[in-house]
Coordinates of C-alpha atoms and ligand atoms in Angstrom, one line a residue:
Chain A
X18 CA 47.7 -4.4 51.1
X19 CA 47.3 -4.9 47.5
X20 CA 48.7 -8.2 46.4
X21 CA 47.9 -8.1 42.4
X22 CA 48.7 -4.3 40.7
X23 CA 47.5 -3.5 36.7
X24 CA 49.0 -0.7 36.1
X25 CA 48.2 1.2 32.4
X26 CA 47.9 -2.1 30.9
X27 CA 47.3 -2.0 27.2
X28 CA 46.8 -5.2 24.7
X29 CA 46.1 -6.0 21.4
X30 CA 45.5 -9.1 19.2
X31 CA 46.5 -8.5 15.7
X32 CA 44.6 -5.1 15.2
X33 CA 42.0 -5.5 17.7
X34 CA 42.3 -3.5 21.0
X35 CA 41.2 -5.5 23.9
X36 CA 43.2 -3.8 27.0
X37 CA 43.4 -0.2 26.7
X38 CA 44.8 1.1 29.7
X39 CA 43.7 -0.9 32.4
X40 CA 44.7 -0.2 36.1
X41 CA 43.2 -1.8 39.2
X42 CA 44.4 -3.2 42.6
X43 CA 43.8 -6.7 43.9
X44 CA 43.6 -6.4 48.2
X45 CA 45.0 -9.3 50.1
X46 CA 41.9 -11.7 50.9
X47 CA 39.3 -10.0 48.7
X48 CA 36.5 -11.5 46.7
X49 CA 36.9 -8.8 43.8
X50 CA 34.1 -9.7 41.3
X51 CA 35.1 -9.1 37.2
X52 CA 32.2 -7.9 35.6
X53 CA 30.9 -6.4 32.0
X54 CA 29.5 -7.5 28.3
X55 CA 31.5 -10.5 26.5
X56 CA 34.5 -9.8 24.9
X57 CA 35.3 -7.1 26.5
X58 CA 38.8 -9.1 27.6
X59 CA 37.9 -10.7 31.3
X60 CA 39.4 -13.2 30.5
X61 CA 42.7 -11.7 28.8
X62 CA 43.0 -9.9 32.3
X63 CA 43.0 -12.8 34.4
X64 CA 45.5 -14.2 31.8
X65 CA 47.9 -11.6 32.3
X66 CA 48.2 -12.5 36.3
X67 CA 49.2 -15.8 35.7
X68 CA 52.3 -14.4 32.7
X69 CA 50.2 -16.8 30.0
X70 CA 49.7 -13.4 28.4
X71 CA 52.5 -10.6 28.4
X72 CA 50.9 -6.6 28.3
X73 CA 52.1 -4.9 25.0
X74 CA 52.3 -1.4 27.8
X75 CA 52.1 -1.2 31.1
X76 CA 52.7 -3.8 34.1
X77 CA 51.0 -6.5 36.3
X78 CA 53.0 -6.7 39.5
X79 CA 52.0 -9.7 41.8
X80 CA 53.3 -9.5 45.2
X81 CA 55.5 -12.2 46.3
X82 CA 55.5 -15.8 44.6
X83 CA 51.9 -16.5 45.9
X84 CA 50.2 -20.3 44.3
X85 CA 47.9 -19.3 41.8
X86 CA 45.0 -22.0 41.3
X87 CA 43.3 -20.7 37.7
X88 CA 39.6 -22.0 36.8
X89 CA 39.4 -21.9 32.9
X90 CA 35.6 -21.0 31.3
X91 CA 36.2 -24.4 29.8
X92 CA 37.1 -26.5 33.0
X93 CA 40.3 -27.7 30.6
X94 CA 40.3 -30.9 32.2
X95 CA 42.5 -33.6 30.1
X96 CA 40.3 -35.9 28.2
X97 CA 42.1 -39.0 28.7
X98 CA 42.1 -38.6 32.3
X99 CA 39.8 -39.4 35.3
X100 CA 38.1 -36.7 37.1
X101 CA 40.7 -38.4 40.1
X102 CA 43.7 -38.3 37.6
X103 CA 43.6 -34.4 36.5
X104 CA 43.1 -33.5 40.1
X105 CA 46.5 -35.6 41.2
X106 CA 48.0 -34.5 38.0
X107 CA 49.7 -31.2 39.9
X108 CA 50.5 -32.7 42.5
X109 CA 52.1 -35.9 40.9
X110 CA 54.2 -33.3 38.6
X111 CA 55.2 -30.7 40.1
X112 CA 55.5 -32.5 43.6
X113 CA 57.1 -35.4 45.7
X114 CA 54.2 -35.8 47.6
X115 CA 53.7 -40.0 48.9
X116 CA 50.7 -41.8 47.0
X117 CA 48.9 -41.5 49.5
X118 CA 49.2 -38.1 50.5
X119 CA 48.0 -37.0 47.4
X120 CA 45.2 -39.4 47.7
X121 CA 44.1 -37.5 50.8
X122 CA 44.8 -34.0 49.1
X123 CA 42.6 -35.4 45.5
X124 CA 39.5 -36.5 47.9
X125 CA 39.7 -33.9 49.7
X126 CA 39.4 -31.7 47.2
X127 CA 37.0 -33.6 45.5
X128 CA 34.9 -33.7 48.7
X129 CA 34.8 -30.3 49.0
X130 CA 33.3 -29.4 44.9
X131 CA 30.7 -32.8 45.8
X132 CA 32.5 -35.0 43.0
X133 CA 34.0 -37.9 45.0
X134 CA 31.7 -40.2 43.7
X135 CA 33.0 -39.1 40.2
X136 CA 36.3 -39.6 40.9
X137 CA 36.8 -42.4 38.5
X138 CA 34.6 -40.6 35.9
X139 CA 36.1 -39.1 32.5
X140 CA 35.7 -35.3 31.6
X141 CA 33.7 -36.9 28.7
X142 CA 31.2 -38.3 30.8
X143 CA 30.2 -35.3 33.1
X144 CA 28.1 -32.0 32.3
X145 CA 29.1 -29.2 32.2
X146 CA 28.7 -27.8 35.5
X147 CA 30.1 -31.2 37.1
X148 CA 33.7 -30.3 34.7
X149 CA 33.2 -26.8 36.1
X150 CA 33.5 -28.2 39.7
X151 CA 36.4 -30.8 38.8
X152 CA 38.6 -27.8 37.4
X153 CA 37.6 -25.8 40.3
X154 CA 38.9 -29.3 42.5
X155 CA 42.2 -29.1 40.4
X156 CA 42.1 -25.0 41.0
X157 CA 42.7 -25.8 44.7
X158 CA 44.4 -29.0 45.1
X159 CA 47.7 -27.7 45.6
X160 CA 46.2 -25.0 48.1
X161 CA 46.1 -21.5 46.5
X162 CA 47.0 -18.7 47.8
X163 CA 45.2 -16.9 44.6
X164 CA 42.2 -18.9 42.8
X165 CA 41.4 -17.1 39.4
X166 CA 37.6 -18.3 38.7
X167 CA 36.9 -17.6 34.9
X168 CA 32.9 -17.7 35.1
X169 CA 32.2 -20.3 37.1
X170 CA 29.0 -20.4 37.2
X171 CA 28.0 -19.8 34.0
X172 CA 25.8 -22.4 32.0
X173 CA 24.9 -24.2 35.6
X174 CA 21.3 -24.4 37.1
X175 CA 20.6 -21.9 39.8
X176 CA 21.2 -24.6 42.6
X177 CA 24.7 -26.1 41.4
X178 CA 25.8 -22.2 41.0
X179 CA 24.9 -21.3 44.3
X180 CA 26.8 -24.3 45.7
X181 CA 29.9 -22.8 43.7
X182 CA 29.0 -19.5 45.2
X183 CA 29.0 -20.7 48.7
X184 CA 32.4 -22.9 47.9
X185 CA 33.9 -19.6 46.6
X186 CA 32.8 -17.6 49.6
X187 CA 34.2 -20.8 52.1
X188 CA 37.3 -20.9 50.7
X189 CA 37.8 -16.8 51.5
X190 CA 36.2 -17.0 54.5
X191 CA 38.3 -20.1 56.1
X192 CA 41.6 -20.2 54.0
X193 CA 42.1 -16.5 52.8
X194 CA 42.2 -17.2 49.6
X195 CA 42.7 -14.1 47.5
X196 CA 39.3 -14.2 45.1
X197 CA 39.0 -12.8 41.8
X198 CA 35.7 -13.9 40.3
X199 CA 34.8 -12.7 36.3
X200 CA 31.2 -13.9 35.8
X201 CA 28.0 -12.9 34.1
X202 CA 26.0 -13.4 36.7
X203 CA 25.0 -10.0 38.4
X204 CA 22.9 -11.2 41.1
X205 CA 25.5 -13.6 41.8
X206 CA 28.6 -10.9 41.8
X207 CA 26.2 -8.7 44.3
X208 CA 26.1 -11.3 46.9
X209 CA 29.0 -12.7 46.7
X210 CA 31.9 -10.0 46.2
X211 CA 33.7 -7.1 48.4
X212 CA 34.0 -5.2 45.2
X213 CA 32.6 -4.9 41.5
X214 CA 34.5 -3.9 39.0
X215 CA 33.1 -3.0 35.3
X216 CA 35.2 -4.1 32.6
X217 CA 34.1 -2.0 29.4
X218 CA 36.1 -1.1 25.6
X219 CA 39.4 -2.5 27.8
X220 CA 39.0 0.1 30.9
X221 CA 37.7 -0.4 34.5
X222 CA 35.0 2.0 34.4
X223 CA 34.4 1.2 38.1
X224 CA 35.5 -0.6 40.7
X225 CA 33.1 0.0 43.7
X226 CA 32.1 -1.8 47.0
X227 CA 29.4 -4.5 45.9
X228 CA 26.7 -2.7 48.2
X229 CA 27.5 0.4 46.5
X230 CA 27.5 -1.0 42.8
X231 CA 23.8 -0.9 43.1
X232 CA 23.1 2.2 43.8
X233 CA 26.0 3.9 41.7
X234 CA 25.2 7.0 39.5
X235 CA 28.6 6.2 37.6
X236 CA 25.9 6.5 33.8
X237 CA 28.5 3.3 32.3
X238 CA 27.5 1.1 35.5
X239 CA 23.6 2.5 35.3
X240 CA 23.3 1.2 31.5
X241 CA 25.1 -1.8 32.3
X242 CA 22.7 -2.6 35.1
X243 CA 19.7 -1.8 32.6
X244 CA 21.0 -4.2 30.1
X245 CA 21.2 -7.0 33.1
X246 CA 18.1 -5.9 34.3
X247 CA 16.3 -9.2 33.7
X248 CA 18.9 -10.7 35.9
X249 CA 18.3 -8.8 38.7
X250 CA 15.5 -9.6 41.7
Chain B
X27 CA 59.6 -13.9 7.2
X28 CA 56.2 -15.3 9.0
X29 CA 58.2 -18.6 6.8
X30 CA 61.2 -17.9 9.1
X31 CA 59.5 -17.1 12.0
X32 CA 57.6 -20.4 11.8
X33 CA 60.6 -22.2 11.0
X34 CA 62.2 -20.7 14.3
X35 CA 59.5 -21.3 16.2
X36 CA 59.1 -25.4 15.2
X37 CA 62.9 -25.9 15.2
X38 CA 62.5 -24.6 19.2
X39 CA 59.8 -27.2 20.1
X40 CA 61.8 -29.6 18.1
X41 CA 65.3 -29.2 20.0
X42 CA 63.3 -28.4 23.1
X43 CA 61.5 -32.0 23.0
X44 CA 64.2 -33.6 21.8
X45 CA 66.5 -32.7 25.0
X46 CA 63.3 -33.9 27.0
X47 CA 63.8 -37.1 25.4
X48 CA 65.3 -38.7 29.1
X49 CA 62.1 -37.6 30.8
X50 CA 60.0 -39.8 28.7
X51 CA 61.5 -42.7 31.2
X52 CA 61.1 -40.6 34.6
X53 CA 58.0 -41.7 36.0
X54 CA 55.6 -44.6 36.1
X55 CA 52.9 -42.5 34.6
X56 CA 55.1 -41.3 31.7
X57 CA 56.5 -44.6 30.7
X58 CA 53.0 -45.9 30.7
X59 CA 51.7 -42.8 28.3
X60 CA 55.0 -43.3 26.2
X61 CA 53.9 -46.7 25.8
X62 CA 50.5 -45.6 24.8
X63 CA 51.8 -43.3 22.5
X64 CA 53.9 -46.3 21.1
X65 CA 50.3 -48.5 20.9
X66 CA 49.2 -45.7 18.8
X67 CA 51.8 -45.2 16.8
X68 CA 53.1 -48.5 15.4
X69 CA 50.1 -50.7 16.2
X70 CA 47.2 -49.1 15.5
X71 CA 48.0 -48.2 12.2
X72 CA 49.1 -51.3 10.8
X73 CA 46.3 -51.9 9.0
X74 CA 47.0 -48.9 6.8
X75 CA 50.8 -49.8 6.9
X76 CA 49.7 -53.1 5.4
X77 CA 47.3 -52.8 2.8
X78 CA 49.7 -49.6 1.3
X79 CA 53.2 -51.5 1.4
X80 CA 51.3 -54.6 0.0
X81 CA 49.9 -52.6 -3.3
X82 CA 52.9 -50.5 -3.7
X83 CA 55.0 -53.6 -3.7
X84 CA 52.6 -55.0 -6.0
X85 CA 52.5 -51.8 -8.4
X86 CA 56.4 -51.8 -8.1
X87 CA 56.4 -55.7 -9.3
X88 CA 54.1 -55.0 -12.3
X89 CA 55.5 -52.0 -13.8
X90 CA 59.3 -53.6 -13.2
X91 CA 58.2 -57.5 -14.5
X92 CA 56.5 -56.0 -17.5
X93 CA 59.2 -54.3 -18.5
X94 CA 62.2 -57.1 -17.7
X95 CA 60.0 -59.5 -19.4
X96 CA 60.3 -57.9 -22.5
X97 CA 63.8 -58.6 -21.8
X98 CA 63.2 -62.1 -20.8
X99 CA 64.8 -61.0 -17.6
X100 CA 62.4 -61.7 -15.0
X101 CA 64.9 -63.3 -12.4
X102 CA 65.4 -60.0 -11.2
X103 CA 62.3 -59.2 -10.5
X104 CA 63.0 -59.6 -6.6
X105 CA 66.1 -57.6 -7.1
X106 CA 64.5 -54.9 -8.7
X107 CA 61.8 -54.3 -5.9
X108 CA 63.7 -55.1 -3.5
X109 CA 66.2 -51.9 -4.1
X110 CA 63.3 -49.5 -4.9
X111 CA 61.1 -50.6 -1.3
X112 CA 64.2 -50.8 0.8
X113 CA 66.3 -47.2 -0.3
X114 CA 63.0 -45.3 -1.1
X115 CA 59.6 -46.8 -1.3
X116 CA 59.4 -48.4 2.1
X117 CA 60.5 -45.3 4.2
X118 CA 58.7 -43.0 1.9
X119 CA 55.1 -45.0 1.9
X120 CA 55.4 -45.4 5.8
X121 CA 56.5 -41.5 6.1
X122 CA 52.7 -40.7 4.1
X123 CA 51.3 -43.1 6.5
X124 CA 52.3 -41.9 9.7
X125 CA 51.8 -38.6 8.6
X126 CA 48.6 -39.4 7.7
X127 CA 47.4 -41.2 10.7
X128 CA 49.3 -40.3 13.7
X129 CA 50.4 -37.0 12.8
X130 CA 47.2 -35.6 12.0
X131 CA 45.5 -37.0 14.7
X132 CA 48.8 -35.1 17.3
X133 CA 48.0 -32.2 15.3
X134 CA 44.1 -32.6 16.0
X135 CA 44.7 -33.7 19.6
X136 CA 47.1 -30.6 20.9
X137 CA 45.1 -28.7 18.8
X138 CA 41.7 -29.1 20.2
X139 CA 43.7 -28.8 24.0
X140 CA 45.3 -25.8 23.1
X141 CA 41.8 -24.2 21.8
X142 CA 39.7 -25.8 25.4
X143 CA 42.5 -23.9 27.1
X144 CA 43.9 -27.5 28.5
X145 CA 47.4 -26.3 26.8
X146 CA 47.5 -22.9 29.5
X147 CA 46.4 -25.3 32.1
X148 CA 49.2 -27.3 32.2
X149 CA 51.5 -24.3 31.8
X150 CA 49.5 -22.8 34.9
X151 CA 50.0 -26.1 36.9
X152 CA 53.9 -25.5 35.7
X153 CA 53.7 -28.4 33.9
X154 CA 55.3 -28.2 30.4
X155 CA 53.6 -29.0 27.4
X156 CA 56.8 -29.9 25.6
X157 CA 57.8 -32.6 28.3
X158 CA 54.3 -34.1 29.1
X159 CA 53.0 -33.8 25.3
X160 CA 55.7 -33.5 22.7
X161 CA 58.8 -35.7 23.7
X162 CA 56.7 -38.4 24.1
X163 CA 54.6 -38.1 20.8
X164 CA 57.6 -37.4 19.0
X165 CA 60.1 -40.1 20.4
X166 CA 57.5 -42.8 20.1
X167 CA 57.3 -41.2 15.8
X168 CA 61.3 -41.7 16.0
X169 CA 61.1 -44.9 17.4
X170 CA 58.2 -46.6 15.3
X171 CA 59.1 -45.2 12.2
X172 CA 62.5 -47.4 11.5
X173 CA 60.2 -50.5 12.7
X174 CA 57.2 -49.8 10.4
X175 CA 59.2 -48.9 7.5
X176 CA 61.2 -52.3 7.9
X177 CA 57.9 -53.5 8.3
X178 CA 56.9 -52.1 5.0
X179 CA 59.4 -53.5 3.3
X180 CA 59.0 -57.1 3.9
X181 CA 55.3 -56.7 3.2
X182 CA 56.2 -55.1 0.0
X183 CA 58.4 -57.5 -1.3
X184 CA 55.9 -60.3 -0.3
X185 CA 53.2 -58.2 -2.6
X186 CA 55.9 -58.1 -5.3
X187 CA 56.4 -62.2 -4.7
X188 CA 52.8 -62.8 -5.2
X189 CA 52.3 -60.4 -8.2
X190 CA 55.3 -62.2 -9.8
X191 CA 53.9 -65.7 -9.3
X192 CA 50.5 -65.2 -10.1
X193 CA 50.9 -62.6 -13.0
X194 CA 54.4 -63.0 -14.8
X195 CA 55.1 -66.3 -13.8
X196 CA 58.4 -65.8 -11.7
X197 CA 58.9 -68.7 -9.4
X198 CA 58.3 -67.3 -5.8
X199 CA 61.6 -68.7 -4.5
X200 CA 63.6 -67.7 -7.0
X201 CA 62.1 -64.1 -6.1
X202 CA 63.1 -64.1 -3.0
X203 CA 66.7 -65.1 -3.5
X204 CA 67.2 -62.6 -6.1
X205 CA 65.9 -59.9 -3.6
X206 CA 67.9 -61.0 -0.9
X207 CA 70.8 -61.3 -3.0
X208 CA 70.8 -57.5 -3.5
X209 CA 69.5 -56.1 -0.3
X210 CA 72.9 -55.1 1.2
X211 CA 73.2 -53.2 5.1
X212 CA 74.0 -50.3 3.5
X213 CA 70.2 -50.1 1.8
X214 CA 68.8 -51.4 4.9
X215 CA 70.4 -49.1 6.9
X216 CA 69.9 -45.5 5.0
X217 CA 66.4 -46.7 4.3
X218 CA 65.6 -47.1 8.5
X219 CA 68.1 -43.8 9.2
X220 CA 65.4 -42.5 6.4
X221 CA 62.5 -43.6 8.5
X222 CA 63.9 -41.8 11.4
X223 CA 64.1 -39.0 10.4
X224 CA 60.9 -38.5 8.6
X225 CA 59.5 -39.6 12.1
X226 CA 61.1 -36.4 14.0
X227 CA 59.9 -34.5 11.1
X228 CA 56.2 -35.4 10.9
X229 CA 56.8 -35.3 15.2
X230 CA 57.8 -31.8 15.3
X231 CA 55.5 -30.8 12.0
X232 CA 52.3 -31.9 14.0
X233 CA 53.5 -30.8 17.5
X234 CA 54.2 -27.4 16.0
X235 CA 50.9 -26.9 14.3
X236 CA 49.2 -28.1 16.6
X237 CA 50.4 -26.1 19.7
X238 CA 49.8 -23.0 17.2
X239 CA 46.4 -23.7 16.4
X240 CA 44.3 -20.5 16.3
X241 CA 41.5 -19.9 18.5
X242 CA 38.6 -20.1 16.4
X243 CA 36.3 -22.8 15.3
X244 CA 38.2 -24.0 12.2
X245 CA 41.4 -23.5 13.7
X246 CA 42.0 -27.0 14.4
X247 CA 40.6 -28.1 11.1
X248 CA 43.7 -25.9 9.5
X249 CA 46.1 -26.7 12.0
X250 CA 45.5 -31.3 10.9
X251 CA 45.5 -30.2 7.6
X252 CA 48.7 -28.1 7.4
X253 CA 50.2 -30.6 9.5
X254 CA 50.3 -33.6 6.5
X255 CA 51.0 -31.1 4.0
X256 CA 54.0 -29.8 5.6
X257 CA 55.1 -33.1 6.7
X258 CA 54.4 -34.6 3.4
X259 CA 56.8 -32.0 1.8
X260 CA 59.3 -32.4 4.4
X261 CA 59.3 -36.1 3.6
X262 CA 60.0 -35.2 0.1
X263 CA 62.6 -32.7 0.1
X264 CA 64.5 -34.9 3.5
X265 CA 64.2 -38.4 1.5
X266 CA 65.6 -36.6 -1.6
X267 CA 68.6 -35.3 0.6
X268 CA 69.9 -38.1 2.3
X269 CA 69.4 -40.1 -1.0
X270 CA 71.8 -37.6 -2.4
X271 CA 73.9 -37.8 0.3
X272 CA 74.0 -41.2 0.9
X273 CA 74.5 -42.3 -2.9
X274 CA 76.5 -40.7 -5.5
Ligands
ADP309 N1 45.0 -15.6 22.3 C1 44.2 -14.7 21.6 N2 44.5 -14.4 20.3 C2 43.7 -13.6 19.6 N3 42.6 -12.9 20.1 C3 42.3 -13.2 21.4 C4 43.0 -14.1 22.2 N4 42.5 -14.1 23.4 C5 41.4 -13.3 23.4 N5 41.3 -12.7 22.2 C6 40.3 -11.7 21.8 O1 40.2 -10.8 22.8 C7 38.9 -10.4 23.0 C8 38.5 -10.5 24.5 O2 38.5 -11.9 24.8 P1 38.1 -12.4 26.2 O3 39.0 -11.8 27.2 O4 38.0 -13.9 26.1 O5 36.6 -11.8 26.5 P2 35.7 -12.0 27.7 O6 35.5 -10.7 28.4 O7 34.4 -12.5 27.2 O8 36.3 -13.1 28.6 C9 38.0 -11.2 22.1 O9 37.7 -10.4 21.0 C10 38.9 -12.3 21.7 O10 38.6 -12.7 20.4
MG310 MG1 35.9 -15.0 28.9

């Protein structure tokens, strides 16, 4: 059962044409990996699941009125709060949750992306891959039926990105969460995802089982894995 | 009509944070930002508030006493400041400051959120930007701007006061009289209504611009500085209509 539907969705910013008919299907408890060169609109899909961005044509149906946790490229943690504080911050608006339910709910979550002992941090203070991880904490907090990761691994060491591999793949695996992951990293997608698809001049070109992505003789996914070549073992 | 759709689009987040004023005082959390936001507002930038009021009272009291002198009138020295800081000067010179410093700096801040993406996050957490960021930026602007103008105003007339005893010889006392003689609740009360409103104004000016920053890297940079120009003008054309209002 497909739980997110794009169907002939087109966008534009000022002139510029970034969607250009896109349609694809979202199954219920997929890891679907977004793939294909910068600026080819990743992001301006995942945007349109969550209504921050409205197609020009075409529609994006979502199925039923699932939680949709979001991971931004930039983490978009608020600066003036704690690592602790932006992870509550969901739950201490939009909820009536006790003090000390969310308490359990914010460790939790921090336990699980390996931050707890940064709970009383600032964004300021962390790298990069660390605010990664506390968005990613925030992403899930309120428990998600739908996480949205926005390259989450990119910028990171090898190690910390496999960790977020493996926390992607955990949360699938033992809540069900409904995956879609848009990243760079090939290698990464090929282990990780049920599907690929190629994102290219505002089209899925492709949308294939991971261990068939590979091996395709679709030319668009071939030159694509040329170009990534270097990032393939 | 980008004008007018601007116009539309700033008189929304206006009303809209305006009739979010209540939720300022929901929560723990939010009365302790709005008290932050208070901090920032009045206290932090009286240094500024202080050293401009102090010269413009000054300037006022030189150009005035040089003239009454002439005259031989220097007793009214106090009077004569006194009506130009507390109808215009006060709530105009504290309107350019908090423009200045806090409404740049809103401008800047929801600027550089909205380009991070923090401004979709808190929209994604259903969490609305005009309740958690604007009503309390702007009511803490509404609320500081009567003080510090008042505020202003006294340090103004004590810069004329010193300018008159030290340069033109007016007897500090007698300048104070004089300038209390005239200040009538009227003044004092269109001058802080003044205040007010330029603080909503440079509220919803910086607010605005800066929830409409363009991506891009000097987005924010345009964003700050459109933010004081417009509220600068604003200030300008809004003093000059409730003067006309108020007095004829
Ligand atoms: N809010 C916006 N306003 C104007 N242009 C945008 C906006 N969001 C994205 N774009 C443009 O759309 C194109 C695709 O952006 P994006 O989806 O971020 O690419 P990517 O595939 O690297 O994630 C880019 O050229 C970008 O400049
Ligand atoms: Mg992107």
């Amino acid at each position: 059962m497909s739980v997110i539907r794009f169907c002939g969705v087109k966008k534009s910013f000022d002139s510029s044409v970034v969607l250009d008919g896109l349609s694809f299907e979202v199954e219920n408890g997929e890891i679907l990996a977004i793939v294909g060169p910068s600026g080819t609109g990743k992001s301006v899909t995942l945007k349109h699941i969550v209504g921050l961005l409205e197609p020009d044509e075409g529609t994006v149906e979502v199925e039923g009125d699932p939680r949709i946790g979001y991971l931004f490229q930039s983490g978009a943690l608020l600066a003036w709060l704690t690592v602790y504080e932006n992870v509550a911050l969901p739950l201490k608006e939009t909820t009536r949750l006790k003090d000390k339910e969310i308490d359990a709910a914010v460790m939790d979550a921090l336990r699980m992306v390996g931050l707890e002992d940064s709970a009383d941090k600032y964004p300021g203070e962390l790298s990069g891959g660390m605010q990664k991880r506390a968005g990613l904490a925030r992403a899930i907090v309120r428990r998600a039926d739908i996480v949205l990761y926005d390259e989450p691994t990119s910028g990171l060491d090898p190690v910390t990105a496999l960790s977020i591999h493996r926390l992607i793949k955990k949360l699938n695996s033992e809540q069900g969460v409904t995956s879609i992951v848009v990243t760079h990293d090939i290698q990464g997608a090929l282990n990780l995802a049920d599907r690929i698809m190629l994102l290219k001049d505002g089209k899925a070109v492709a949308a294939l089982k991971a261990s068939e992505f590979a091996s395709s003789d679709n030319p668009t996914v071939r030159e694509f894995l040329t170009a990534m070549k270097g990032e393939l073992k | 009509m980008k004008f007018v759709k601007e116009v539309g689009v700033a008189g929304k987040i206006g009303l809209g944070s305006i009739l979010l004023f209540p939720s300022v005082f929901r929560s723990c959390d939010s009365r302790e930002d709005f008290a932050h936001q208070l901090y920032k507002t009045g206290i932090s930038t009286l240094p500024v508030v202080t050293v401009v009021s102090l010269f413009i009272g000054m300037i006022l009291a030189l150009q005035v006493g040089l003239e009454l002198r002439r005259f031989n009138q220097e007793i009214y020295l106090g009077a004569a400041v006194m009506i130009s800081l507390i109808r215009e000067m006060a709530p105009f010179s504290c309107g350019l400051c908090l423009a200045s410093c806090v409404g740049s700096s809103i401008a800047a801040e929801i600027g550089t959120m909205k380009v991070n993406d923090e401004i979709d996050a808190l929209k994604i957490m259903s969490i609305s930007p005009l309740k958690y960021l604007a009503a309390p930026r702007i009511l803490a602007l509404a609320v500081m701007a009567p003080l510090v103008s008042f505020y202003c105003c006294v340090v103004g007339t004590i810069g004329g006061g010193i300018v008159g005893a030290t340069q033109l010889g007016v007897d500090f006392g007698q300048y104070m009289s004089s300038a209390m003689s005239i200040a009538e609740d009227k003044d004092l009360f269109v001058g802080l209504a003044k205040a007010l409103v330029f603080g909503l104004v440079i509220g919803i000016v910086s607010v605005s611009e800066g929830l409409g920053t363009k991506l891009g890297a000097t987005g924010v940079g345009k964003s700050t500085q459109r933010s004081v120009i417009v509220s600068f003008l604003l200030i300008l054309m809004f003093g000059y209509m409730i003067t006309r209002i108020c007095y004829r």
